[in-house]
């Protein structure tokens, strides 16, 4: 009989910047599902890749003085490296700049055209290149893109439209008929709600830049990046070739919540028009936040997932994301939580179980797994508990991977309870009982190594190796009573780690402020009272600037202010925050960010700022100095998203 097929995809990432933990999270989820289905004996195709066209890539490349193709060629290796580091078992890595992809895109476009679904017109509206999406005024919040909080650009250009409106009724019917088409249900309801409004036809070509797939027969136009990107799911199967015939429709598209509309409305309409079957499930996962905040490169709220793997190990990172972020919801990444999970779940629960079992088998039976003599009630109970396939498979089929791993871990904990209660280390004089207990533990570990292998594949392999076996599949998960084997020497699976200490710089909330007013303090010679604009609020500061600056010089300057200092009274006047200045040989300069807007965050790369208050004592412990006319902390320049912070003074001046 032919094997059952399983086709799973991730979104394809924009390589306009380096990979982040959100990308890592999505690939881990898809990989765990792919490996689970492989263990069930299914024929799995797993696709991931990069989305390389569009305005965002074009603009970023140009900003860096590069041609877009050169730019993506330099960036894509980081995404491939991420896959490798995370032990992602993808069948193919697709790049939308591949010739084959572009050709198939043009073929599909012609299909839509032949079907009467493409017409030429003029588009006038708003476009956010961050989202690569069209917006209307109604979609915006305070005039800004709801995702990127930036003003979208007005665009007016000739375009080809795709008659999406024609498919609205069919799409609604499909979503209603197939409850699994959009998962989880909350997302399905959101989309059904949005579909109560009439669907507009979609502008599917651009003329104002040329970085994309050219429209067949019209070199002036390139395809709208989303039309091109979504097609990767079939071009990655060499549509309409053998792989497509074998694996389509996709069993699961794994995507993040910000791109639900594209996958559950635009994509199915595109497929309906092309006469191609719709995917079975689009599963929408939540977002990974850092320290409770959204990832943001421009605000320095980023963690490099490649570095994370180097520091903590691939399986600690995989386990953390699967266990800690609830499936289908947002969750938080922190070094403390990652350390806690690694130490307690991986090192204590799993590592110790293997270590204790292995040491005892070596000590008492020379490393050879003893055969059991008689199973008592304790063993029978544990054997029964090892039968968790139905439960975990159901959880995996319904995209509840965090619950599946919890169920597996509850079996691991039962094994630990069993070893504690049966105390094999005290049974030297009862060889039959000792043999039965140690056999039960070794056999349980063999089963555990299979269940955990989709989640922590490297660890599973190490356990199999220590048990002297080859990795198994779900065909081997029944508890057997006669498994033979000789153990390798015991080796520690996970070393306990200490939580990475948050850098003290993280305690600073530094923002750009514009000086609105300055006046002399009524009762102090050196002090000035400043009124400043912090973008979202106005504040008053008292600073000892009078000997160094005239009032006129100060007004309008964009300075750097420590905003999370407890307000204090200075000579009777309230000061709410502190401006940063650098001092050297009696010369004082202000730290300045002339091109940044009031309110913009000042950060150094790789350190996520917190929101708590800081004391002046703590601030004084932080050694910010100057170098080449700029402010520097721990060899990194302080910056905003637009520029490095200026400090026009000799190198080595102390910032205070
Ligand atoms: O959207 N947590 O690319 P992308 C979890 N090229 N997931 C996150 C995340 C976070 N903080 N931030 C982003 C694109 N993601 C398009 C996709 S598919 C035909 C085209 C997820 O690099 C995001 O939701 O911005 C998406 O699923 C994936 O990472 C790639 O995001």
XYZ file of C-alpha atoms and ligand atoms in Angstrom:
687
model
C 0.000 0.000 0.000
C 1.242 3.518 -0.830
C 2.413 5.473 2.177
C 0.156 8.252 3.416
C 1.614 11.624 2.406
C 2.028 14.694 4.601
C 2.960 18.067 3.108
C 3.894 20.825 5.541
C 5.230 24.334 4.931
C 6.394 27.366 6.893
C 5.978 30.926 5.697
C 8.977 31.982 3.645
C 11.010 34.637 5.451
C 11.897 38.108 4.248
C 15.683 38.257 4.224
C 15.711 42.064 4.572
C 17.318 41.597 7.965
C 18.856 38.759 9.991
C 16.692 35.853 11.224
C 14.962 36.424 14.563
C 13.418 34.172 17.206
C 10.003 34.354 15.502
C 11.509 32.709 12.425
C 13.163 30.104 14.642
C 9.909 29.374 16.480
C 7.958 28.767 13.275
C 10.585 26.458 11.810
C 10.775 24.456 15.038
C 6.998 23.946 15.105
C 6.913 22.773 11.489
C 9.919 20.541 11.997
C 8.424 18.864 15.055
C 5.234 18.138 13.105
C 7.185 16.880 10.076
C 9.271 14.551 12.221
C 6.198 13.291 14.075
C 4.515 12.329 10.812
C 7.695 10.674 9.537
C 7.791 8.554 12.682
C 4.278 7.442 11.852
C 5.666 6.091 8.600
C 4.201 8.823 6.396
C 5.874 10.205 3.296
C 6.607 13.773 4.407
C 7.539 16.766 2.276
C 8.568 19.787 4.313
C 9.150 23.128 2.608
C 10.690 26.336 3.926
C 12.586 29.173 2.272
C 12.944 32.887 1.633
C 10.678 35.536 0.120
C 13.081 37.722 -1.795
C 11.136 40.179 -3.951
C 9.089 43.272 -3.137
C 9.606 46.853 -2.171
C 10.982 46.188 1.309
C 13.919 44.147 0.017
C 14.460 46.579 -2.859
C 14.580 49.567 -0.499
C 16.855 47.899 2.057
C 19.274 46.803 -0.659
C 19.404 50.300 -2.123
C 19.926 51.837 1.342
C 22.959 49.604 1.667
C 24.178 50.591 -1.787
C 23.664 47.094 -3.189
C 21.770 45.525 -6.039
C 18.792 43.562 -4.656
C 20.080 40.237 -6.003
C 23.505 40.739 -4.455
C 21.827 41.755 -1.186
C 19.572 38.677 -0.961
C 22.433 36.400 -1.991
C 24.349 37.727 1.000
C 21.412 37.415 3.426
C 19.917 34.026 2.488
C 22.866 32.000 3.892
C 21.915 33.231 7.387
C 18.461 31.675 6.972
C 19.946 28.433 5.702
C 22.345 28.459 8.608
C 19.429 28.938 11.013
C 17.787 25.800 9.583
C 20.988 23.848 10.012
C 21.612 25.079 13.541
C 18.051 24.227 14.585
C 18.295 20.748 13.061
C 15.397 21.486 10.710
C 14.641 18.503 8.471
C 13.209 20.400 5.502
C 12.983 18.551 2.199
C 13.656 21.717 0.229
C 14.650 25.334 0.801
C 12.987 27.486 -1.829
C 14.131 30.944 -2.881
C 11.629 33.035 -4.810
C 14.451 34.367 -6.979
C 14.921 30.905 -8.524
C 14.185 30.859 -12.258
C 11.866 27.878 -11.945
C 9.742 29.674 -9.335
C 9.492 32.769 -11.513
C 8.488 30.760 -14.558
C 5.718 28.931 -12.696
C 4.470 32.253 -11.276
C 4.113 33.598 -14.814
C 2.310 30.413 -15.911
C -0.163 30.738 -13.064
C -0.691 34.422 -13.803
C -1.590 33.455 -17.376
C -4.044 30.901 -16.005
C -5.779 33.562 -13.932
C -5.815 35.825 -16.984
C -7.255 33.111 -19.234
C -9.913 32.574 -16.641
C -11.002 36.223 -17.030
C -9.794 37.127 -13.525
C -7.155 39.724 -14.438
C -7.886 43.210 -15.728
C -5.880 46.389 -16.076
C -6.778 49.499 -14.123
C -5.354 52.220 -11.917
C -4.706 51.830 -8.219
C -4.712 54.739 -5.858
C -4.296 54.130 -2.177
C -1.844 53.493 0.616
C 0.940 50.938 0.837
C 3.003 49.786 3.824
C 6.236 48.266 2.572
C 6.847 46.764 6.030
C 3.770 44.550 5.528
C 3.987 44.668 1.730
C 0.260 45.351 1.946
C -2.320 47.826 0.668
C -4.292 49.813 3.215
C -7.278 52.113 3.256
C -7.611 55.052 5.672
C -10.126 52.960 7.602
C -7.529 50.246 8.328
C -5.082 52.677 9.945
C -4.730 53.557 13.612
C -4.063 57.281 14.087
C -3.031 57.415 10.446
C -0.400 54.703 10.971
C -0.055 51.109 9.768
C -1.457 48.985 12.624
C 1.498 46.569 12.450
C 4.523 48.791 11.833
C 3.158 52.011 13.385
C 4.453 53.925 10.378
C 2.680 56.167 7.920
C 1.961 54.131 4.770
C 3.049 55.685 1.462
C 0.437 56.939 -0.957
C 0.716 55.058 -4.257
C -0.912 55.812 -7.556
C -0.044 53.599 -10.445
C -1.304 51.559 -13.322
C -1.856 47.998 -12.173
C -3.322 44.645 -13.008
C -6.185 43.696 -10.737
C -7.136 40.197 -9.663
C -10.900 39.660 -9.495
C -10.860 38.444 -5.906
C -14.431 39.619 -5.298
C -15.649 36.855 -7.610
C -14.541 34.198 -5.101
C -15.919 35.628 -1.884
C -19.015 33.428 -1.634
C -17.145 30.260 -2.532
C -14.487 31.052 0.035
C -16.978 31.675 2.844
C -18.716 28.424 1.973
C -15.401 26.563 2.058
C -14.436 27.987 5.454
C -17.824 27.029 6.852
C -17.737 23.570 5.346
C -14.203 22.722 6.525
C -13.743 23.790 10.146
C -10.084 22.724 10.007
C -9.267 24.960 7.071
C -8.315 27.799 9.424
C -6.944 26.874 12.834
C -7.238 27.817 15.664
C -10.971 28.597 15.724
C -10.441 32.119 17.047
C -8.573 32.977 13.831
C -11.229 31.290 11.720
C -13.902 33.437 13.363
C -11.841 36.579 12.823
C -11.583 35.884 9.117
C -15.260 34.983 8.762
C -16.071 38.273 10.453
C -13.877 40.240 8.086
C -15.462 38.464 5.155
C -18.816 40.020 6.070
C -17.517 43.114 4.250
C -17.404 42.848 0.457
C -14.020 41.666 -0.859
C -12.223 44.155 -3.050
C -10.314 43.162 -6.154
C -6.603 43.010 -5.460
C -3.895 45.048 -7.138
C -1.425 42.370 -8.194
C 1.296 44.261 -10.038
C 3.609 47.212 -9.411
C 5.323 49.580 -11.801
C 7.329 51.881 -9.526
C 10.210 49.442 -9.077
C 11.375 46.452 -11.062
C 12.505 43.963 -8.405
C 10.142 41.039 -8.872
C 8.673 38.531 -11.307
C 7.820 40.304 -14.546
C 4.200 40.101 -15.647
C 3.904 37.927 -18.774
C 3.665 40.112 -21.846
C 4.158 43.391 -19.960
C 7.704 44.156 -18.890
C 6.595 47.419 -17.238
C 4.969 45.465 -14.407
C 6.278 43.106 -11.742
C 3.961 40.843 -9.772
C 2.799 42.002 -6.349
C 5.189 40.273 -3.951
C 2.473 38.394 -2.068
C 1.079 36.845 -5.252
C 4.570 35.613 -6.100
C 5.401 34.537 -2.527
C 2.276 32.465 -1.891
C 2.922 30.481 -5.047
C 6.093 29.088 -3.447
C 3.908 26.432 -1.849
C 3.316 24.892 -5.270
C 6.477 25.947 -7.082
C 8.371 24.231 -4.242
C 6.654 21.043 -5.468
C 7.656 21.793 -9.095
C 4.050 22.439 -10.107
C 2.552 20.719 -12.076
C 5.131 17.910 -11.886
C 5.369 14.650 -9.987
C 5.932 16.123 -6.531
C 2.902 18.341 -6.940
C 0.780 15.375 -7.957
C 2.061 13.388 -5.008
C 1.991 15.940 -2.185
C -0.581 18.630 -2.984
C -2.836 19.748 -1.276
C -0.749 20.931 1.654
C -1.755 19.267 4.891
C -0.539 22.208 6.958
C 0.668 25.711 6.193
C 2.267 26.957 9.419
C 2.191 30.750 9.611
C 2.211 33.622 12.117
C -0.831 35.673 13.024
C 0.166 38.798 11.072
C -0.202 37.049 7.718
C -3.481 35.203 8.250
C -5.422 37.256 5.689
C -2.916 36.559 2.925
C -3.066 32.819 3.555
C -6.735 32.347 4.240
C -8.245 34.818 1.771
C -5.830 35.871 -0.986
C -4.159 32.454 -1.349
C -7.378 30.383 -1.590
C -8.861 32.858 -4.086
C -5.690 32.602 -6.186
C -5.932 28.810 -6.078
C -9.654 28.748 -6.914
C -9.006 30.926 -9.925
C -6.160 28.664 -11.068
C -8.370 25.603 -10.578
C -6.150 24.104 -7.880
C -7.401 22.367 -4.758
C -7.164 24.360 -1.490
C -4.777 23.406 1.354
C -6.275 21.346 4.141
C -5.202 23.515 7.063
C -3.670 26.905 7.604
C -2.448 26.856 11.176
C -1.813 30.261 12.726
C 0.677 30.408 15.572
C 1.146 33.226 18.051
C 4.056 35.618 18.396
C 7.168 35.301 20.494
C 7.753 38.449 22.525
C 10.863 39.435 24.441
C 10.547 40.623 28.006
C 6.839 41.104 27.299
C 7.556 43.394 24.322
C 7.159 42.863 20.582
C 10.357 42.039 18.722
C 11.692 45.201 17.162
C 15.005 45.634 15.468
C 14.667 49.395 15.478
C 14.228 49.385 19.273
C 16.955 46.814 19.900
C 14.426 44.177 21.067
C 15.997 41.197 19.326
C 17.727 37.940 20.175
C 19.857 36.158 17.590
C 18.534 32.563 17.460
C 21.822 31.295 15.995
C 23.738 32.650 18.990
C 21.104 31.191 21.288
C 21.728 27.703 19.900
C 25.479 28.213 20.284
C 25.029 29.205 23.913
C 22.332 26.766 25.081
C 22.377 23.903 22.584
C 19.875 23.097 19.873
C 17.576 20.834 21.877
C 17.315 23.207 24.825
C 16.136 25.901 22.390
C 13.739 23.585 20.530
C 12.289 22.238 23.756
C 11.844 25.712 25.206
C 9.828 27.074 22.266
C 7.615 24.019 22.010
C 6.916 23.768 25.721
C 6.835 27.373 26.802
C 4.854 29.164 24.073
C 1.232 27.950 24.150
C 0.234 26.653 20.704
C -1.829 29.225 18.807
C -1.118 31.997 21.334
C 1.548 34.582 22.021
C 4.281 33.748 24.500
C 7.392 35.208 25.985
C 11.062 34.424 25.573
C 13.410 35.049 28.482
C 16.814 33.675 29.401
C 15.497 32.821 32.881
C 12.679 30.671 31.494
C 15.015 28.988 29.006
C 17.461 28.170 31.799
C 14.697 26.938 34.061
C 13.297 24.593 31.394
C 16.743 23.291 30.506
C 17.731 22.657 34.089
C 14.532 21.223 35.448
C 12.941 19.395 32.509
C 15.932 18.349 30.446
C 18.767 17.975 32.958
C 16.783 16.909 36.051
C 13.838 14.946 34.684
C 15.277 13.367 31.574
C 19.047 13.526 32.062
C 18.946 12.140 35.591
C 16.608 9.318 34.660
C 19.017 8.125 32.000
C 22.056 8.672 34.172
C 20.685 6.808 37.176
C 19.447 3.883 35.082
C 22.631 3.613 33.126
C 24.948 3.807 36.162
C 22.954 1.110 37.974
C 22.951 -1.252 34.980
C 26.704 -0.798 34.607
C 27.308 -1.321 38.291
C 25.097 -4.366 38.744
C 25.035 -6.054 35.357
C 28.242 -4.913 33.668
C 26.299 -2.697 31.259
C 24.104 -5.481 29.870
C 20.375 -4.828 30.161
C 19.084 -7.615 32.449
C 15.974 -9.525 31.436
C 13.013 -9.051 33.771
C 11.932 -11.882 36.085
C 8.476 -10.946 37.365
C 6.468 -7.761 36.828
C 4.769 -6.532 39.980
C 1.992 -3.962 40.377
C 4.425 -0.999 40.103
C 5.753 -2.245 36.773
C 2.308 -3.056 35.392
C 1.175 0.480 36.239
C 4.173 2.060 34.558
C 3.787 -0.154 31.485
C 0.199 0.971 31.194
C 1.271 4.598 31.490
C 3.774 4.167 28.681
C 0.932 3.682 26.226
C 0.420 7.330 25.280
C 0.399 7.166 21.501
C -3.329 7.755 20.930
C -3.391 10.758 23.232
C -0.259 12.412 21.946
C -1.067 11.720 18.302
C -4.479 13.319 18.700
C -2.823 16.376 20.261
C -0.315 16.597 17.413
C -3.019 16.167 14.778
C -4.872 19.101 16.330
C -1.737 21.290 16.545
C -1.432 21.179 20.341
C 2.250 20.318 20.405
C 2.853 21.941 23.796
C 0.272 19.615 25.359
C 1.747 16.597 23.575
C 5.207 17.294 24.975
C 3.688 17.796 28.440
C 2.016 14.400 28.189
C 5.321 12.794 27.218
C 7.060 14.539 30.106
C 4.453 13.322 32.540
C 5.513 9.783 31.594
C 9.169 10.732 32.161
C 8.233 12.058 35.598
C 6.357 8.828 36.363
C 9.543 6.923 35.588
C 11.395 9.136 38.049
C 8.722 8.488 40.643
C 9.004 4.765 39.950
C 12.771 4.751 40.448
C 12.418 6.749 43.668
C 9.792 4.412 45.027
C 11.357 1.115 43.998
C 14.850 2.235 45.142
C 16.900 -0.149 42.984
C 20.132 1.079 44.637
C 19.011 -0.701 47.833
C 18.315 -4.048 46.178
C 21.697 -5.594 45.707
C 20.511 -8.656 47.558
C 17.354 -9.134 45.508
C 18.784 -9.811 42.013
C 15.460 -10.785 40.426
C 13.713 -7.663 41.653
C 16.683 -5.486 40.695
C 16.778 -6.971 37.196
C 13.057 -6.368 36.711
C 13.257 -2.745 37.854
C 16.291 -1.882 35.762
C 14.840 -3.637 32.733
C 11.610 -1.646 33.126
C 13.569 1.589 33.293
C 15.743 0.799 30.269
C 12.708 -0.239 28.235
C 10.834 2.926 29.287
C 13.794 5.026 28.216
C 13.811 3.282 24.845
C 10.164 4.236 24.394
C 10.802 7.777 25.640
C 13.613 8.214 23.120
C 11.113 7.572 20.319
C 8.425 9.917 21.605
C 10.808 12.782 22.207
C 12.682 12.422 18.924
C 10.529 14.874 16.913
C 11.017 17.503 19.621
C 14.645 17.001 20.683
C 16.114 14.782 17.942
C 19.750 15.060 18.975
C 18.947 14.071 22.567
C 16.787 11.179 21.416
C 19.680 9.898 19.355
C 22.056 10.194 22.301
C 19.674 8.180 24.469
C 19.315 5.481 21.817
C 23.072 5.396 21.472
C 23.575 5.040 25.234
C 21.042 2.223 25.245
C 23.079 0.589 22.495
C 20.285 0.834 19.960
C 19.373 2.484 16.659
C 16.680 5.223 16.872
C 13.206 3.684 16.613
C 9.896 4.736 15.058
C 6.301 4.576 16.245
C 6.260 0.974 15.065
C 8.483 0.241 18.089
C 6.677 2.033 20.912
C 5.011 -0.917 22.594
C 6.573 -1.941 25.913
C 8.284 -5.252 25.208
C 9.307 -7.778 27.794
C 12.419 -9.133 26.115
C 14.422 -6.208 24.724
C 18.109 -7.028 24.817
C 20.979 -4.592 24.750
C 24.368 -3.532 26.003
C 24.721 0.010 27.215
C 27.414 2.447 26.230
C 29.266 4.258 28.987
C 26.972 6.747 30.810
C 27.288 10.283 29.513
C 25.655 13.432 30.865
C 22.823 14.534 28.542
C 22.425 18.133 29.697
C 24.681 20.255 31.803
C 22.868 22.651 34.076
C 23.324 26.287 33.098
C 23.027 29.582 34.890
C 20.633 32.167 33.504
C 22.540 34.625 31.367
C 22.810 37.746 33.491
C 20.883 40.585 31.940
C 23.353 43.327 31.062
C 23.060 46.249 33.443
C 22.598 48.544 30.426
C 19.167 46.916 30.029
C 18.083 48.910 33.057
C 18.304 52.166 31.111
C 15.314 53.511 29.286
C 17.016 56.111 27.090
C 15.023 58.208 24.669
C 15.518 61.128 22.350
C 14.015 64.433 23.568
C 13.794 67.873 22.013
C 14.550 70.848 24.232
C 11.556 73.186 24.034
C 12.506 75.792 26.614
C 15.357 76.583 28.990
C 15.522 79.074 31.815
C 17.774 79.832 34.746
C 17.047 78.232 38.076
C 15.857 80.927 40.525
C 18.084 79.815 43.370
C 21.132 78.018 41.922
C 23.990 79.462 39.891
C 24.795 76.575 37.622
C 21.395 75.039 37.035
C 18.995 75.421 34.150
C 15.383 74.270 34.078
C 14.508 72.635 30.773
C 11.161 71.736 29.276
C 11.534 68.788 26.929
C 9.370 66.944 24.429
C 9.603 63.137 24.602
C 7.233 62.484 21.708
C 4.433 61.075 23.806
C 4.832 63.482 26.760
C 6.457 66.692 27.907
C 8.703 66.781 30.974
C 10.795 69.128 33.074
C 14.482 68.515 33.801
C 16.963 70.351 35.973
C 20.563 70.170 34.745
C 23.859 71.850 35.606
C 24.419 73.219 32.132
C 24.637 76.973 32.697
C 28.464 77.234 32.757
C 28.693 75.367 29.449
C 25.816 76.437 27.190
C 23.785 79.521 26.410
C 20.025 79.142 26.466
C 19.799 79.847 22.720
C 22.264 77.102 21.968
C 20.110 74.561 23.766
C 16.668 75.248 22.349
C 15.700 72.788 19.625
C 18.528 70.332 20.329
C 17.670 66.620 20.163
C 19.304 65.151 23.239
C 19.384 61.777 25.006
C 17.417 61.505 28.244
C 17.333 58.773 30.873
C 13.576 58.534 31.349
C 13.149 55.888 34.030
C 14.878 57.666 36.877
C 12.757 58.362 39.937
C 11.673 62.043 39.817
C 13.660 64.189 42.289
C 13.625 67.736 43.619
C 16.797 69.656 42.831
C 17.092 72.887 44.794
C 13.335 72.819 45.247
C 12.486 72.218 41.564
C 11.187 68.934 40.260
C 13.389 67.125 37.743
C 11.832 64.185 35.935
C 14.643 62.342 34.175
C 18.260 63.137 33.424
C 19.967 64.260 30.240
C 23.196 62.554 29.229
C 26.336 64.600 28.737
C 29.996 63.707 28.338
C 32.720 65.476 30.225
C 36.464 65.631 29.645
C 39.036 68.143 30.951
C 36.308 70.616 31.915
C 34.675 70.416 28.507
C 31.058 69.262 28.498
C 29.021 68.149 25.466
C 25.502 66.820 25.251
C 24.794 63.412 23.747
C 22.798 64.247 20.641
C 20.650 62.534 18.022
C 19.856 65.386 15.617
C 18.133 63.242 12.977
C 15.953 61.192 15.327
C 12.425 62.024 16.393
C 11.534 62.856 20.012
C 10.551 59.655 21.807
C 12.769 57.319 19.784
C 14.525 54.687 21.837
C 18.300 54.827 22.255
C 19.880 51.395 22.554
C 22.885 49.250 21.889
C 22.514 46.177 19.688
C 21.495 42.988 21.476
C 20.331 44.433 24.804
C 16.612 44.627 25.453
C 15.687 47.595 27.615
C 13.340 47.077 30.545
C 10.666 49.364 31.840
C 11.393 49.503 35.555
C 12.704 52.516 37.407
C 16.423 52.855 37.952
C 18.251 54.574 40.790
C 20.997 57.103 40.198
C 23.375 54.742 42.011
C 22.677 51.993 39.485
C 23.056 54.439 36.641
C 26.480 55.431 37.919
C 27.624 51.813 37.694
C 27.063 51.827 33.928
C 30.183 52.845 32.098
C 29.206 54.845 29.025
C 32.094 56.729 27.406
C 32.975 58.286 24.067
C 34.866 57.207 20.981
C 35.299 58.892 17.618
C 32.712 61.545 18.469
C 30.118 58.999 19.500
C 28.789 57.446 22.715
C 29.858 53.910 23.420
C 28.966 51.149 25.890
C 30.847 47.869 26.048
C 32.406 48.405 22.587
C 28.993 49.093 21.024
C 27.772 52.471 19.847
C 24.610 53.869 21.361
C 22.086 54.487 18.611
C 18.541 55.104 17.553
C 17.026 53.353 14.581
C 18.308 56.233 12.393
C 21.768 57.110 13.653
C 24.551 56.671 16.155
C 24.472 59.038 19.123
C 26.852 61.978 18.791
C 29.217 63.104 21.554
C 31.625 65.621 20.100
C 34.426 65.326 22.596
C 37.733 63.481 23.007
C 37.706 59.695 23.237
C 37.239 58.268 26.700
C 35.107 61.089 28.137
C 32.810 59.846 30.881
C 29.083 60.078 30.172
C 27.065 61.156 33.158
O 5.722 37.566 6.573
N 6.944 35.470 16.658
O 7.954 37.091 6.247
P 8.544 37.463 7.691
C 6.553 34.411 15.915
N 7.608 36.839 3.705
N 6.499 34.432 14.573
C 6.843 35.557 13.962
C 7.268 36.711 14.673
C 7.306 36.629 16.091
N 7.682 37.630 16.855
N 7.543 37.676 13.766
C 7.313 37.140 12.539
C 6.648 37.248 5.866
N 6.891 35.874 12.660
C 6.402 36.861 4.417
C 5.725 35.507 4.385
S 4.695 33.430 3.066
C 4.189 33.146 1.543
C 5.393 35.023 3.005
C 6.499 34.945 11.580
O 10.002 37.218 7.565
C 5.539 35.586 10.603
O 4.229 35.613 11.117
O 8.065 38.809 8.099
C 5.700 34.676 9.414
O 4.886 33.550 9.558
C 7.170 34.285 9.482
O 7.629 34.614 10.798
C 8.023 35.021 8.467
O 7.869 36.411 8.660
